Amino acid sequence: KCATSSTRSSRTAALRDLTQELLPDPPALQELVAMLEPKARRGLLDQPRPRQLRELVWHMLGDAAEVVLERALRALSDELIRIQKPILILDAIKWPHDVEKHFFENGANALPTVCREDYLRNNPLSFNAAEIDAQLKNFQQRLDSALGHGDALGQILWQTAEQYRSVVDLLEHRGQKAFLTASRRLYGSARDRLRGDSLPLIDMGKRLCSIFSLPAAHHLASPYPKVIDATGAVEMLSQRLKPFFPDTAFTVRETDGIVSDASAGGDCIKINRHAQFSLLDIQVLEVHEGWVHVGTTLNGRRQPWASWLSVGSPRITALQEGLAVLIETLTFSSFPGRARKISDRVVAIDIAEQGGDFLDVYRHFVGQGLSNKESYKIAQRVFRGGMVEGGACFTKDLSYVRGFVET
């Protein structure tokens, strides 16, 4: 009798531990246990091993098991959002605007003065890398316990957390060769092959560059001069997009803090204060940054359980950018100059991956007929976070061509 009592006590403890794994929220756990009939609870206690306990819980709860899963998923999703919140890739690798000014003052003959020490001094991380990595690792371990290693949604969350760990590694190695290793892990290499094809990205990029460099392609965009400043772009995009996103905090604003002409983040589109735009550019930004990037983010925020869909992670970069380029095409918003800019980035990354420095990339595109400013911008996008003397670059811009083809 004493032995039976001891065994029952240990199984009661096992049940308690199991339910804590299944649902970390104590009040909800009480509701869960209250749902079970006394006979069912006795049946649970008669199960000899935790794995069988887990299976029996789900079997006996029926529809209530879905509630348990949904609550666990929401709790875990919210936790991942909290952990990754301070990780801001582009803010951590951006260059001061005066780097471009000094580059051209020196006759575009010397490497930009950007190195690891500049990143550490000008763009210090707002988080402790070791602590964030430990939190993400602990999150992955608890995820397996809560949802099970074979759970499909759990696997997505686990992979997302793993990618955030790679992002932490990327940012820790700004200005070092290990930066390229982490970047390839996240975004791939220009020599990668497209899914379902033997063609590498670089070959696709070169083909597109050749097509969109033809004289006829240049004339297609000639009636659209860049005469709209950043203030005008903010006003036009606000008027076009706000009707799509009522009852939200959506805004469009100017900034000095981005390399590109525009960038979407959350419910905001940022416009580079130093950029000039054409009417065609505004149309591209409306569908690319507004409809796709902001639209999918705000849609993700309406997700009641998988709340991690409200934030962009590296694992969806190619899909996001590919979808955005596809929508540009389907709405007749894109144009040859825009398409060439996207394909040029693949070529630029390949030059950098093969050991070329900033000047090699810059001079290549000047030789291809691009303006000095356009050539600088391409090289800057590739070498931000890396090493301007060669040896490390940022491969994120492969996502546009890869995503477009594979989408």
Tab-separated table of N, CA and C in Angstrom, residues 151-231:
chain	number	residue	atom	x	y	z
A	151	ASP	N	6.242	18.885	-33.966
A	151	ASP	CA	5.156	19.814	-34.272
A	151	ASP	C	5.582	20.775	-35.383
A	152	ALA	N	4.736	20.916	-36.414
A	152	ALA	CA	5.103	21.722	-37.587
A	152	ALA	C	5.307	23.195	-37.223
A	153	LEU	N	4.377	23.761	-36.465
A	153	LEU	CA	4.520	25.159	-36.060
A	153	LEU	C	5.711	25.324	-35.122
A	154	GLY	N	5.909	24.335	-34.273
A	154	GLY	CA	7.055	24.373	-33.380
A	154	GLY	C	8.365	24.379	-34.150
A	155	GLN	N	8.416	23.634	-35.251
A	155	GLN	CA	9.632	23.590	-36.066
A	155	GLN	C	9.903	24.946	-36.711
A	156	ILE	N	8.827	25.618	-37.152
A	156	ILE	CA	9.002	26.962	-37.732
A	156	ILE	C	9.560	27.916	-36.684
A	157	LEU	N	8.997	27.869	-35.486
A	157	LEU	CA	9.487	28.731	-34.408
A	157	LEU	C	10.938	28.394	-34.070
A	158	TRP	N	11.263	27.116	-34.014
A	158	TRP	CA	12.623	26.698	-33.688
A	158	TRP	C	13.607	27.212	-34.738
A	159	GLN	N	13.254	27.062	-36.009
A	159	GLN	CA	14.129	27.517	-37.091
A	159	GLN	C	14.270	29.037	-37.077
A	160	THR	N	13.170	29.732	-36.752
A	160	THR	CA	13.233	31.194	-36.668
A	160	THR	C	14.173	31.632	-35.552
A	161	ALA	N	14.077	30.971	-34.412
A	161	ALA	CA	14.975	31.282	-33.303
A	161	ALA	C	16.424	30.996	-33.686
A	162	GLU	N	16.644	29.901	-34.418
A	162	GLU	CA	17.998	29.560	-34.850
A	162	GLU	C	18.559	30.637	-35.773
A	163	GLN	N	17.707	31.193	-36.629
A	163	GLN	CA	18.173	32.251	-37.518
A	163	GLN	C	18.491	33.529	-36.747
A	164	TYR	N	17.714	33.814	-35.728
A	164	TYR	CA	18.042	34.979	-34.911
A	164	TYR	C	19.387	34.789	-34.216
A	165	ARG	N	19.717	33.556	-33.868
A	165	ARG	CA	21.038	33.292	-33.288
A	165	ARG	C	22.132	33.583	-34.328
A	166	SER	N	21.849	33.272	-35.589
A	166	SER	CA	22.810	33.589	-36.654
A	166	SER	C	22.925	35.092	-36.852
A	167	VAL	N	21.822	35.813	-36.685
A	167	VAL	CA	21.865	37.273	-36.800
A	167	VAL	C	22.747	37.857	-35.699
A	168	VAL	N	22.596	37.353	-34.488
A	168	VAL	CA	23.448	37.806	-33.386
A	168	VAL	C	24.912	37.564	-33.729
A	169	ASP	N	25.212	36.396	-34.284
A	169	ASP	CA	26.580	36.074	-34.693
A	169	ASP	C	27.053	37.031	-35.786
A	170	LEU	N	26.183	37.329	-36.741
A	170	LEU	CA	26.494	38.272	-37.821
A	170	LEU	C	26.908	39.627	-37.254
A	171	LEU	N	26.090	40.161	-36.362
A	171	LEU	CA	26.339	41.501	-35.833
A	171	LEU	C	27.538	41.549	-34.890
A	172	GLU	N	27.814	40.454	-34.240
A	172	GLU	CA	29.002	40.405	-33.388
A	172	GLU	C	30.284	40.482	-34.200
A	173	HIS	N	30.215	40.106	-35.483
A	173	HIS	CA	31.424	40.042	-36.306
A	173	HIS	C	31.428	41.104	-37.402
A	174	ARG	N	30.786	42.226	-37.158
A	174	ARG	CA	30.843	43.329	-38.121
A	174	ARG	C	32.298	43.743	-38.344
A	175	GLY	N	32.658	43.942	-39.619
A	175	GLY	CA	34.023	44.342	-39.929
A	175	GLY	C	35.031	43.218	-39.867
A	176	GLN	N	34.570	41.968	-39.809
A	176	GLN	CA	35.462	40.812	-39.753
A	176	GLN	C	35.046	39.784	-40.799
A	177	LYS	N	35.931	38.836	-41.109
A	177	LYS	CA	35.634	37.827	-42.133
A	177	LYS	C	34.474	36.922	-41.735
A	178	ALA	N	34.305	36.704	-40.436
A	178	ALA	CA	33.207	35.845	-39.976
A	178	ALA	C	31.844	36.453	-40.298
A	179	PHE	N	31.814	37.749	-40.592
A	179	PHE	CA	30.563	38.408	-40.989
A	179	PHE	C	30.011	37.761	-42.265
A	180	LEU	N	30.885	37.480	-43.228
A	180	LEU	CA	30.451	36.853	-44.481
A	180	LEU	C	29.931	35.445	-44.236
A	181	THR	N	30.584	34.699	-43.364
A	181	THR	CA	30.133	33.341	-43.056
A	181	THR	C	28.707	33.350	-42.517
A	182	ALA	N	28.440	34.259	-41.588
A	182	ALA	CA	27.096	34.361	-41.012
A	182	ALA	C	26.097	34.857	-42.044
A	183	SER	N	26.517	35.790	-42.902
A	183	SER	CA	25.623	36.317	-43.932
A	183	SER	C	25.219	35.223	-44.919
A	184	ARG	N	26.177	34.395	-45.316
A	184	ARG	CA	25.854	33.291	-46.222
A	184	ARG	C	24.896	32.303	-45.564
A	185	ARG	N	25.074	32.096	-44.266
A	185	ARG	CA	24.183	31.182	-43.546
A	185	ARG	C	22.752	31.718	-43.560
A	186	LEU	N	22.616	33.020	-43.516
A	186	LEU	CA	21.292	33.636	-43.472
A	186	LEU	C	20.684	33.840	-44.864
A	187	TYR	N	21.498	34.336	-45.804
A	187	TYR	CA	20.953	34.787	-47.085
A	187	TYR	C	21.521	34.052	-48.303
A	188	GLY	N	22.540	33.208	-48.080
A	188	GLY	CA	23.096	32.461	-49.192
A	188	GLY	C	24.246	33.174	-49.876
A	189	SER	N	24.678	32.587	-51.001
A	189	SER	CA	25.819	33.068	-51.779
A	189	SER	C	25.386	33.265	-53.230
A	190	ALA	N	26.095	34.138	-53.940
A	190	ALA	CA	25.791	34.368	-55.357
A	190	ALA	C	26.059	33.133	-56.200
A	191	ARG	N	26.834	32.190	-55.681
A	191	ARG	CA	27.123	30.965	-56.428
A	191	ARG	C	26.139	29.842	-56.079
A	192	ASP	N	25.182	30.103	-55.206
A	192	ASP	CA	24.144	29.111	-54.912
A	192	ASP	C	23.287	28.859	-56.138
A	193	ARG	N	22.758	27.650	-56.231
A	193	ARG	CA	21.869	27.329	-57.351
A	193	ARG	C	20.422	27.594	-56.964
A	194	LEU	N	19.671	28.065	-57.926
A	194	LEU	CA	18.256	28.319	-57.699
A	194	LEU	C	17.529	27.003	-57.453
A	195	ARG	N	16.493	27.040	-56.624
A	195	ARG	CA	15.758	25.820	-56.292
A	195	ARG	C	15.140	25.198	-57.547
A	196	GLY	N	15.389	23.914	-57.729
A	196	GLY	CA	14.823	23.205	-58.866
A	196	GLY	C	15.510	23.499	-60.185
A	197	ASP	N	16.705	24.115	-60.135
A	197	ASP	CA	17.395	24.478	-61.370
A	197	ASP	C	18.894	24.285	-61.163
A	198	SER	N	19.612	24.126	-62.252
A	198	SER	CA	21.065	23.999	-62.165
A	198	SER	C	21.747	25.352	-62.326
A	199	LEU	N	20.955	26.378	-62.568
A	199	LEU	CA	21.497	27.715	-62.827
A	199	LEU	C	21.834	28.417	-61.522
A	200	PRO	N	23.084	28.877	-61.352
A	200	PRO	CA	23.414	29.631	-60.143
A	200	PRO	C	22.885	31.061	-60.218
A	201	LEU	N	22.733	31.682	-59.074
A	201	LEU	CA	22.218	33.050	-59.011
A	201	LEU	C	23.044	34.018	-59.846
A	202	ILE	N	24.356	33.889	-59.801
A	202	ILE	CA	25.204	34.840	-60.518
A	202	ILE	C	24.952	34.802	-62.017
A	203	ASP	N	24.704	33.604	-62.570
A	203	ASP	CA	24.409	33.514	-64.005
A	203	ASP	C	23.097	34.203	-64.341
A	204	MET	N	22.104	34.021	-63.485
A	204	MET	CA	20.832	34.706	-63.686
A	204	MET	C	21.025	36.224	-63.602
A	205	GLY	N	21.794	36.664	-62.603
A	205	GLY	CA	22.049	38.092	-62.451
A	205	GLY	C	22.726	38.687	-63.678
A	206	LYS	N	23.718	37.993	-64.226
A	206	LYS	CA	24.425	38.502	-65.399
A	206	LYS	C	23.514	38.563	-66.617
A	207	ARG	N	22.659	37.560	-66.776
A	207	ARG	CA	21.719	37.564	-67.911
A	207	ARG	C	20.788	38.770	-67.828
A	208	LEU	N	20.249	39.007	-66.639
A	208	LEU	CA	19.323	40.121	-66.466
A	208	LEU	C	20.018	41.456	-66.669
A	209	CYS	N	21.258	41.581	-66.172
A	209	CYS	CA	22.022	42.817	-66.368
A	209	CYS	C	22.210	43.104	-67.851
A	210	SER	N	22.517	42.051	-68.612
A	210	SER	CA	22.735	42.218	-70.044
A	210	SER	C	21.466	42.685	-70.749
A	211	ILE	N	20.336	42.077	-70.390
A	211	ILE	CA	19.060	42.434	-71.025
A	211	ILE	C	18.666	43.871	-70.706
A	212	PHE	N	18.773	44.232	-69.429
A	212	PHE	CA	18.288	45.545	-69.006
A	212	PHE	C	19.300	46.665	-69.235
A	213	SER	N	20.450	46.319	-69.832
A	213	SER	CA	21.432	47.339	-70.203
A	213	SER	C	21.293	47.745	-71.666
A	214	LEU	N	20.418	47.093	-72.409
A	214	LEU	CA	20.231	47.418	-73.830
A	214	LEU	C	19.685	48.833	-73.993
A	215	PRO	N	20.050	49.526	-75.067
A	215	PRO	CA	19.587	50.907	-75.288
A	215	PRO	C	18.062	51.038	-75.253
A	216	ALA	N	17.358	50.078	-75.824
A	216	ALA	CA	15.892	50.154	-75.846
A	216	ALA	C	15.314	50.154	-74.432
A	217	ALA	N	15.944	49.403	-73.517
A	217	ALA	CA	15.465	49.352	-72.138
A	217	ALA	C	15.627	50.704	-71.463
A	218	HIS	N	16.711	51.398	-71.771
A	218	HIS	CA	16.943	52.714	-71.165
A	218	HIS	C	15.865	53.713	-71.571
A	219	HIS	N	15.430	53.672	-72.809
A	219	HIS	CA	14.462	54.645	-73.299
A	219	HIS	C	13.076	54.456	-72.682
A	220	LEU	N	12.777	53.261	-72.197
A	220	LEU	CA	11.444	53.011	-71.652
A	220	LEU	C	11.146	53.868	-70.419
A	221	ALA	N	12.173	54.212	-69.647
A	221	ALA	CA	11.962	54.988	-68.424
A	221	ALA	C	12.350	56.446	-68.588
A	222	SER	N	12.792	56.851	-69.773
A	222	SER	CA	13.289	58.215	-69.964
A	222	SER	C	12.256	59.312	-69.711
A	223	PRO	N	10.927	59.092	-69.931
A	223	PRO	CA	9.973	60.184	-69.680
A	223	PRO	C	9.697	60.439	-68.194
A	224	TYR	N	10.377	59.737	-67.297
A	224	TYR	CA	10.092	59.850	-65.868
A	224	TYR	C	11.306	60.399	-65.115
A	225	PRO	N	11.529	61.699	-65.174
A	225	PRO	CA	12.686	62.283	-64.490
A	225	PRO	C	12.504	62.267	-62.969
A	226	LYS	N	13.629	62.257	-62.257
A	226	LYS	CA	13.602	62.253	-60.788
A	226	LYS	C	13.513	63.699	-60.294
A	227	VAL	N	12.294	64.186	-60.126
A	227	VAL	CA	12.076	65.586	-59.736
A	227	VAL	C	11.305	65.706	-58.421
A	228	ILE	N	11.057	64.594	-57.751
A	228	ILE	CA	10.292	64.602	-56.500
A	228	ILE	C	11.263	64.434	-55.333
A	229	ASP	N	11.272	65.388	-54.417
A	229	ASP	CA	12.163	65.264	-53.267
A	229	ASP	C	11.518	64.394	-52.192
A	230	ALA	N	12.250	64.192	-51.083
A	230	ALA	CA	11.773	63.291	-50.032
A	230	ALA	C	10.458	63.773	-49.423
A	231	THR	N	10.329	65.068	-49.220
A	231	THR	CA	9.091	65.609	-48.642
A	231	THR	C	7.899	65.317	-49.542
